[in-house]
mmCIF file of C-alpha atoms and ligand atoms in Angstrom:
data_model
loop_
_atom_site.group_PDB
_atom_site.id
_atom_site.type_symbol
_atom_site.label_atom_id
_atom_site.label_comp_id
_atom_site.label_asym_id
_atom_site.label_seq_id
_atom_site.Cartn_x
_atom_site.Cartn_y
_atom_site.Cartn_z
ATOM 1 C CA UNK F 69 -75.450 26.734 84.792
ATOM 2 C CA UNK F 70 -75.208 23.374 83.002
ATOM 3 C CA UNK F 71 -78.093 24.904 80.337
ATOM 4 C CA UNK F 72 -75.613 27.849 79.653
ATOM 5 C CA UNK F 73 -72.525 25.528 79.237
ATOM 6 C CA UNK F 74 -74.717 23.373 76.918
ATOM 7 C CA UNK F 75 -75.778 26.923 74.774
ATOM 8 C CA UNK F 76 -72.116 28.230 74.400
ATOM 9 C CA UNK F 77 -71.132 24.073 73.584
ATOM 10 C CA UNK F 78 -74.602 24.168 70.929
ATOM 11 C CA UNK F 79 -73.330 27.549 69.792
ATOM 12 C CA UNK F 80 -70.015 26.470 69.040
ATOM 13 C CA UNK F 81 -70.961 23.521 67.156
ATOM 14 C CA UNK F 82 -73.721 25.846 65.083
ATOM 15 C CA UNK F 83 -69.943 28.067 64.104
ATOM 16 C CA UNK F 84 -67.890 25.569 63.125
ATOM 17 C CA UNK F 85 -69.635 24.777 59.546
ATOM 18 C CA UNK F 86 -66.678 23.517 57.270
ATOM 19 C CA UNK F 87 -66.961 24.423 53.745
ATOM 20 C CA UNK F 88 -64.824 21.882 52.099
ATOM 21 C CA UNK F 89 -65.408 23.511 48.432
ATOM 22 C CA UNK F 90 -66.322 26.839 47.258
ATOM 23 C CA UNK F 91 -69.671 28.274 48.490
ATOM 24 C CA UNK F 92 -72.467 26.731 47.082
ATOM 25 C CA UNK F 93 -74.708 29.011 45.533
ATOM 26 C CA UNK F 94 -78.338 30.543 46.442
ATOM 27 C CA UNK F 95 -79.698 30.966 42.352
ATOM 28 C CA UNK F 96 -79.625 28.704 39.914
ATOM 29 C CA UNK F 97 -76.473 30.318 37.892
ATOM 30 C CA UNK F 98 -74.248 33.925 38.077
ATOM 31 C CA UNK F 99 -72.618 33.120 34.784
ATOM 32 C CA UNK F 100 -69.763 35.402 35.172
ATOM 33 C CA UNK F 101 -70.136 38.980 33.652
ATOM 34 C CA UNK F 102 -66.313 39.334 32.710
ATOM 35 C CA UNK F 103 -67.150 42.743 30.794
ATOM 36 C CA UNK F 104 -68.576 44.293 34.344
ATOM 37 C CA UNK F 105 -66.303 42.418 36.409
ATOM 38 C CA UNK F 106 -62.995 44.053 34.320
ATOM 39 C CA UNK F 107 -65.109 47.614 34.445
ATOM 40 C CA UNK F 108 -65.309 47.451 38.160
ATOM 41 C CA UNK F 109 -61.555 46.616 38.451
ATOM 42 C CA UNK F 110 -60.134 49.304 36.476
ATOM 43 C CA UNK F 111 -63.117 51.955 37.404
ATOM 44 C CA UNK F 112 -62.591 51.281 41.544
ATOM 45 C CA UNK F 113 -64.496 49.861 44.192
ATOM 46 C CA UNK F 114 -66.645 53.335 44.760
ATOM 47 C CA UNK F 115 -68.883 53.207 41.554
ATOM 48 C CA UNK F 116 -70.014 49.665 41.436
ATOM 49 C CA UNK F 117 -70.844 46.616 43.901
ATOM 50 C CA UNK F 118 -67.762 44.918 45.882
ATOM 51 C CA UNK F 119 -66.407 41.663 44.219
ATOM 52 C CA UNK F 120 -66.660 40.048 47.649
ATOM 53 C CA UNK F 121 -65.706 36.281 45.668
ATOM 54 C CA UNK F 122 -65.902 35.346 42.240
ATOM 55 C CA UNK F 123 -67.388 37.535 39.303
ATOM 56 C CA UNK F 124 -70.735 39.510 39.192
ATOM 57 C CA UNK F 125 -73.381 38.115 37.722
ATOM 58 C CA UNK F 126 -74.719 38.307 34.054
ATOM 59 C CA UNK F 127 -78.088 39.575 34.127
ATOM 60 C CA UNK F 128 -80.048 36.134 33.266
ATOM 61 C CA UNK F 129 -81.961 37.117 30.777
ATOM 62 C CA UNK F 130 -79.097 37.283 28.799
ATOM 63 C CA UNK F 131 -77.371 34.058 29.555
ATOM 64 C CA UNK F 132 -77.260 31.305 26.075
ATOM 65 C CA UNK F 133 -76.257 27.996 25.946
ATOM 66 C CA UNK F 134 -72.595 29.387 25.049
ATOM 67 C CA UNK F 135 -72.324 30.644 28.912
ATOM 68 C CA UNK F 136 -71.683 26.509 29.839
ATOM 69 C CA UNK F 137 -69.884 25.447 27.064
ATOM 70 C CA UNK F 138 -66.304 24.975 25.841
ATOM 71 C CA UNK F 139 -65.097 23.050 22.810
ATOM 72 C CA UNK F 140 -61.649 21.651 22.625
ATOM 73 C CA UNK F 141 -60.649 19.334 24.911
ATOM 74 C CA UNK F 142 -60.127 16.257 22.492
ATOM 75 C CA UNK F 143 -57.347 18.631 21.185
ATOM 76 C CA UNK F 144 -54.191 17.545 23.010
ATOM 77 C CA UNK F 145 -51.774 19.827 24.961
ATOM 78 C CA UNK F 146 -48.226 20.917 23.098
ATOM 79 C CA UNK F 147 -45.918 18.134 25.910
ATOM 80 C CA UNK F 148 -42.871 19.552 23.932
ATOM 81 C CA UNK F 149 -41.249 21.221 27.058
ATOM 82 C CA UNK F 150 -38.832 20.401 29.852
ATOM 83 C CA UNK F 151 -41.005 18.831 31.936
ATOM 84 C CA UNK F 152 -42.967 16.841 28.983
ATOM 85 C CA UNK F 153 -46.780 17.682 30.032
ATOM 86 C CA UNK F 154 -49.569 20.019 29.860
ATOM 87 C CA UNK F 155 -52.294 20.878 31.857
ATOM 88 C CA UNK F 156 -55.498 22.586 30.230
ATOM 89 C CA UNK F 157 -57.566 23.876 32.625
ATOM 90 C CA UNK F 158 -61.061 24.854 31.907
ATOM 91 C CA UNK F 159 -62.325 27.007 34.933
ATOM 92 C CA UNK F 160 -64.739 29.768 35.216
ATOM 93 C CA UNK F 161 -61.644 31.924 33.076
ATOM 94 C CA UNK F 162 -63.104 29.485 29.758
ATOM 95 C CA UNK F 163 -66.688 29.113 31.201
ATOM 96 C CA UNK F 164 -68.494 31.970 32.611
ATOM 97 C CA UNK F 165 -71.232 29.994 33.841
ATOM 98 C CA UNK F 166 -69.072 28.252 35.784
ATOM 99 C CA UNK F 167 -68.713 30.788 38.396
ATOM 100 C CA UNK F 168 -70.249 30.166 41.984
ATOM 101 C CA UNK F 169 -70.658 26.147 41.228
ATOM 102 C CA UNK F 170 -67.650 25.372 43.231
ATOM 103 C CA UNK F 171 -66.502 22.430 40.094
ATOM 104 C CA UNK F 172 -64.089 22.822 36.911
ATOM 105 C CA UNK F 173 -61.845 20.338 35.118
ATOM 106 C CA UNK F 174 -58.695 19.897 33.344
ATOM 107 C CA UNK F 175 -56.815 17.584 30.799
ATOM 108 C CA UNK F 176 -53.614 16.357 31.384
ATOM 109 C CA UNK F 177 -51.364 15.162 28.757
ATOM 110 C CA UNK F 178 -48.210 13.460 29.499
ATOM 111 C CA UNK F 179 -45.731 12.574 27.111
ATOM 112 C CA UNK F 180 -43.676 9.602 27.285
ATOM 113 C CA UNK F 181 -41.707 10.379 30.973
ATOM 114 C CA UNK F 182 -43.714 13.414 31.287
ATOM 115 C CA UNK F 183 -44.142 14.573 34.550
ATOM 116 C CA UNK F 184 -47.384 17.237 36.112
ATOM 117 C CA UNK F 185 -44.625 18.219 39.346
ATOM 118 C CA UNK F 186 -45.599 18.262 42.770
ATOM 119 C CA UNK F 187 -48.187 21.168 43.400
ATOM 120 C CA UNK F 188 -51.036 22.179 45.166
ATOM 121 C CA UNK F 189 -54.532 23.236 44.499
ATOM 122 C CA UNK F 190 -55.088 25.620 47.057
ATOM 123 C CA UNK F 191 -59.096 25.698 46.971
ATOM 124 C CA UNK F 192 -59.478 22.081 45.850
ATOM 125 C CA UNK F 193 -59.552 18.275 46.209
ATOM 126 C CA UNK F 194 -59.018 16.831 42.504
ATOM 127 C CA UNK F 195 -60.140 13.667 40.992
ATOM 128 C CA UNK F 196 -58.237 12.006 38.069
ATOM 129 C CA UNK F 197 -59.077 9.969 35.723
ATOM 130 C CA UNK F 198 -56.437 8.212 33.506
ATOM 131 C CA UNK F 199 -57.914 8.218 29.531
ATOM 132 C CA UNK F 200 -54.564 6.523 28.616
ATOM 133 C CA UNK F 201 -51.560 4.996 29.365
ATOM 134 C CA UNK F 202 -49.784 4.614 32.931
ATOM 135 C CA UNK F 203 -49.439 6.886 35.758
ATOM 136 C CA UNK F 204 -47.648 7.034 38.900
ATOM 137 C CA UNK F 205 -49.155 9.256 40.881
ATOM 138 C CA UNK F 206 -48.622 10.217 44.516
ATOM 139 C CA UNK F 207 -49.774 12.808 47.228
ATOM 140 C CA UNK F 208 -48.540 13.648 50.569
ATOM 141 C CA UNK F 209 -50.417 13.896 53.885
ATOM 142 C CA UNK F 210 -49.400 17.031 56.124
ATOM 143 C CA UNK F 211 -46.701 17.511 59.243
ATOM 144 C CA UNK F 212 -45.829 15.419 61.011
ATOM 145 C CA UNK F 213 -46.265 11.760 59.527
ATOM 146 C CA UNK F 214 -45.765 13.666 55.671
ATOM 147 C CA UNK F 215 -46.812 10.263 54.539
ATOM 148 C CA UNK F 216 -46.532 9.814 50.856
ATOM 149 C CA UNK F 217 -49.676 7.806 49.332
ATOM 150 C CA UNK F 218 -48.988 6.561 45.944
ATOM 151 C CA UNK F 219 -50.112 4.052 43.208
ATOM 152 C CA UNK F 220 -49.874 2.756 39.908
ATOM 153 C CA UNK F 221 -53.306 3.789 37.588
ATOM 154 C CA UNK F 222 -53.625 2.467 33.986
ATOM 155 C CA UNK F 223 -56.732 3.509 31.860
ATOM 156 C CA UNK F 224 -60.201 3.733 33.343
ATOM 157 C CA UNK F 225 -58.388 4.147 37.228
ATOM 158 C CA UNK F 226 -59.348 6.949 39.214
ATOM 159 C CA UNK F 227 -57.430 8.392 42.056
ATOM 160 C CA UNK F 228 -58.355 11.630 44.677
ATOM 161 C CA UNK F 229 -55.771 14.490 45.829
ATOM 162 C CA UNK F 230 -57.273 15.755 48.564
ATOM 163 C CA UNK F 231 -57.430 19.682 48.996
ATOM 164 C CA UNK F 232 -54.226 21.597 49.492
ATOM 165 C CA UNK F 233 -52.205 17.992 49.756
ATOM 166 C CA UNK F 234 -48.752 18.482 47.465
ATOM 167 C CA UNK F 235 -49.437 15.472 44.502
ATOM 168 C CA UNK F 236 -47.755 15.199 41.467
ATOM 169 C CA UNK F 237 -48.119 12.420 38.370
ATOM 170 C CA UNK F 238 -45.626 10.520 36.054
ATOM 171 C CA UNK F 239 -46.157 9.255 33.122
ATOM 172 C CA UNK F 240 -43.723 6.107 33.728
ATOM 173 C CA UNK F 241 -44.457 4.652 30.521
ATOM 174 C CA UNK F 242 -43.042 4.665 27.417
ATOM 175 C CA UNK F 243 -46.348 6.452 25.361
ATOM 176 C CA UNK F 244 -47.911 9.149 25.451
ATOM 177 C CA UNK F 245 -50.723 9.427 28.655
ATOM 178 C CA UNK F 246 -53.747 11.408 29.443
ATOM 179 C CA UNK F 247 -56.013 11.732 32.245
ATOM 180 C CA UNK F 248 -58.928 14.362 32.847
ATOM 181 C CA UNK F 249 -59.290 15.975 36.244
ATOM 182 C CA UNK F 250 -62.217 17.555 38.091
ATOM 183 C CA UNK F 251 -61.656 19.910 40.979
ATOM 184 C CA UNK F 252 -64.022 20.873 43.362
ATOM 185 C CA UNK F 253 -63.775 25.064 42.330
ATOM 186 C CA UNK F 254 -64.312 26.689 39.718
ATOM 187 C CA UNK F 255 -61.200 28.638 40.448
ATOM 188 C CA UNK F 256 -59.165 25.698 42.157
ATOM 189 C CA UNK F 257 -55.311 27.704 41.259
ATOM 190 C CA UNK F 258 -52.319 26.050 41.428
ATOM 191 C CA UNK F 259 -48.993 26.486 43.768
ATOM 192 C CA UNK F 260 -46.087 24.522 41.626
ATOM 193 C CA UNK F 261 -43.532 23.883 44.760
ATOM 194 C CA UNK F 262 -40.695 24.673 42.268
ATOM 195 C CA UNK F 263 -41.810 27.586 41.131
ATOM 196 C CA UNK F 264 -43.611 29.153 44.160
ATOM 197 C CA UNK F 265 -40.083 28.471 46.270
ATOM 198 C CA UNK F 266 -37.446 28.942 43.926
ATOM 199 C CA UNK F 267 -38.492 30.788 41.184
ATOM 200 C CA UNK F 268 -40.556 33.717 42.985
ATOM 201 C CA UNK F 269 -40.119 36.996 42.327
ATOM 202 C CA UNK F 270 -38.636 38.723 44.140
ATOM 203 C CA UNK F 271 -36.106 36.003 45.069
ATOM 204 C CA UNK F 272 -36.595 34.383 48.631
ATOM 205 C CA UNK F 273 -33.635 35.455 50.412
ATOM 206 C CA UNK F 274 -30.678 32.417 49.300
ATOM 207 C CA UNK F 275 -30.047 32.348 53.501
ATOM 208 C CA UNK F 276 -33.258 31.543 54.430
ATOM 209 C CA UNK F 277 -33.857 29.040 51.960
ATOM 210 C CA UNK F 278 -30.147 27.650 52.539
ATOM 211 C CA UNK F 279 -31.822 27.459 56.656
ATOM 212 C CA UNK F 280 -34.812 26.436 55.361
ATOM 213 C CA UNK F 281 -33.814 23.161 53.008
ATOM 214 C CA UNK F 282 -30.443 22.464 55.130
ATOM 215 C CA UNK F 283 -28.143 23.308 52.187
ATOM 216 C CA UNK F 284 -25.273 25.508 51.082
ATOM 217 C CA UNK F 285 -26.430 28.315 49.893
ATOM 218 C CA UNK F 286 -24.775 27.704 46.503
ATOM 219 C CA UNK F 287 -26.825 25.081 46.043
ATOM 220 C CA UNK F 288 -29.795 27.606 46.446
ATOM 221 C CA UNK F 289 -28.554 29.848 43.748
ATOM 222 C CA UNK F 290 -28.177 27.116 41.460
ATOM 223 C CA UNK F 291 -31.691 26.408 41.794
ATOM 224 C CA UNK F 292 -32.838 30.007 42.008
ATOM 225 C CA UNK F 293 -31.135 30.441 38.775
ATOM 226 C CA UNK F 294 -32.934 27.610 36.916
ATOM 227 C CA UNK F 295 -36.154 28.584 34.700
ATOM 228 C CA UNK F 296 -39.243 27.328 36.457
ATOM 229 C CA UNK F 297 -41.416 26.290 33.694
ATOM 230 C CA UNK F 298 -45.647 26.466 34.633
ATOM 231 C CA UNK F 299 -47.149 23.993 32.634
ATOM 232 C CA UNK F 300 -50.626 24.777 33.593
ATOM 233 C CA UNK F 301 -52.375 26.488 30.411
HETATM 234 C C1 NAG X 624 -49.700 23.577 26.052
HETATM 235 O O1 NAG X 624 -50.368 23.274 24.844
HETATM 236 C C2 NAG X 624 -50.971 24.403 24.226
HETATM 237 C C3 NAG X 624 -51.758 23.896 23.026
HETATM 238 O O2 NAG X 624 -50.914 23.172 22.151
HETATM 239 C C4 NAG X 624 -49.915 25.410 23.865
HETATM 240 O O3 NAG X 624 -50.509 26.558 23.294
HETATM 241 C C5 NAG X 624 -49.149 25.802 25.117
HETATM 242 O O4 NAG X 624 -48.084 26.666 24.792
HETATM 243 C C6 NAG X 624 -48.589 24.571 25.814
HETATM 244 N N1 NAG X 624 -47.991 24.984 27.085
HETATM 245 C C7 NAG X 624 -46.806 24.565 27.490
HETATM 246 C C8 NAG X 624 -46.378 25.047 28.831
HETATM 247 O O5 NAG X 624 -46.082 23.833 26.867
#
């Protein structure tokens, strides 16, 4: 009795793996074969292998050095919008050979006041490091403390958003600021709170976000009207 308690107890444990980033892969690269990929889409399911995650692979004979490369990111982002920043991302979308590594990065530019608002990576924990000038940057911990963690980071200071956790960074100084972030996916997306709440489409009903936020509902129609800007790139 106490052996079969201690199997099902062993057995749990064995089941409850966590994979805190994406899968990690069992060949060296599947540098992502976007032709195939985009054939299988538009052809159906029937004729070709199931995308179960990610892309299929290139066959590896014909993967070149140009599979893991990009070129541009000393080129700064256009910040000449309403929220003053821009976020390049360079995921397995500009890197093929990116796909099933479960890593990717972006640069952040910031100009003076600039703000990256508070978002979520849904499939990552990020890690940013400020190139230049001063951040305040901030993330908040889940119900029901909903703590807020914050700091100050000038050049060289790194700072982790942990997966899924709302963050957001200012650029509270008076020049321009950029910082470089690596995400734990190659896919990590991004959820703007803004955007995803008050700018989907369809509309979320104005009642149940009036419920919702504790607000007249004219308040939620003013916001529902407002452009919600991405400034992910
Ligand atoms: C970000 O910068 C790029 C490069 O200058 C530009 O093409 C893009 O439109 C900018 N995006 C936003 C949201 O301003």
């Amino acid at each position: 009795m106490a052996s079969a308690m201690l199997i099902v107890v062993l057995l749990a444990m064995a089941s409850s793996v966590v994979l805190a980033s994406d899968p990690s892969p069992l060949q060296d690269f599947c540098v992502a074969d976007k032709a195939s990929s985009e054939l299988i889409m538009l052809t159906g399911y029937f004729m070709f292998p199931v995308l179960v995650n990610g892309f299929v692979c290139k066959n590896p004979m014909d993967v070149n050095a140009e599979d893991f490369f990009f070129s541009g990111l000393n080129k700064p982002g256009n910040t000449d919008n309403r929220l003053g920043s821009n976020v390049t991302a360079v995921n397995v979308n500009k890197i093929a050979g990116l796909n099933t590594l479960g890593i990717s990065l972006a640069r952040i530019d910031f100009a003076p006041y600039g703000l990256n608002p508070p978002h979520t990576h849904p499939r990552a924990t990020e890690v940013l490091t400020v190139i230049e000038g001063t951040l305040l940057v901030g993330f908040v911990t889940s119900n029901p403390q909903n703590r807020l963690i914050f700091k100050v980071l000038n050049a060289g200071d790194v700072f982790v958003f942990p997966e899924g956790l709302i963050h957001f960074q200012f650029n509270r100084g008076h020049k321009n600021a950029v910082a470089i972030a690596g995400l734990s996916s190659q896919n990590p997306g991004v959820i703007t709170v803004a955007n995803a709440v008050f700018g989907s489409n369809p509309k979320i009903d104005d009642g149940i976000l009036a419920k919702a936020f504790q607000v007249d509902k004219k308040v939620i129609d003013y916001l529902q009207s407002q452009f919600w800007m991405d400034n992910n790139n």
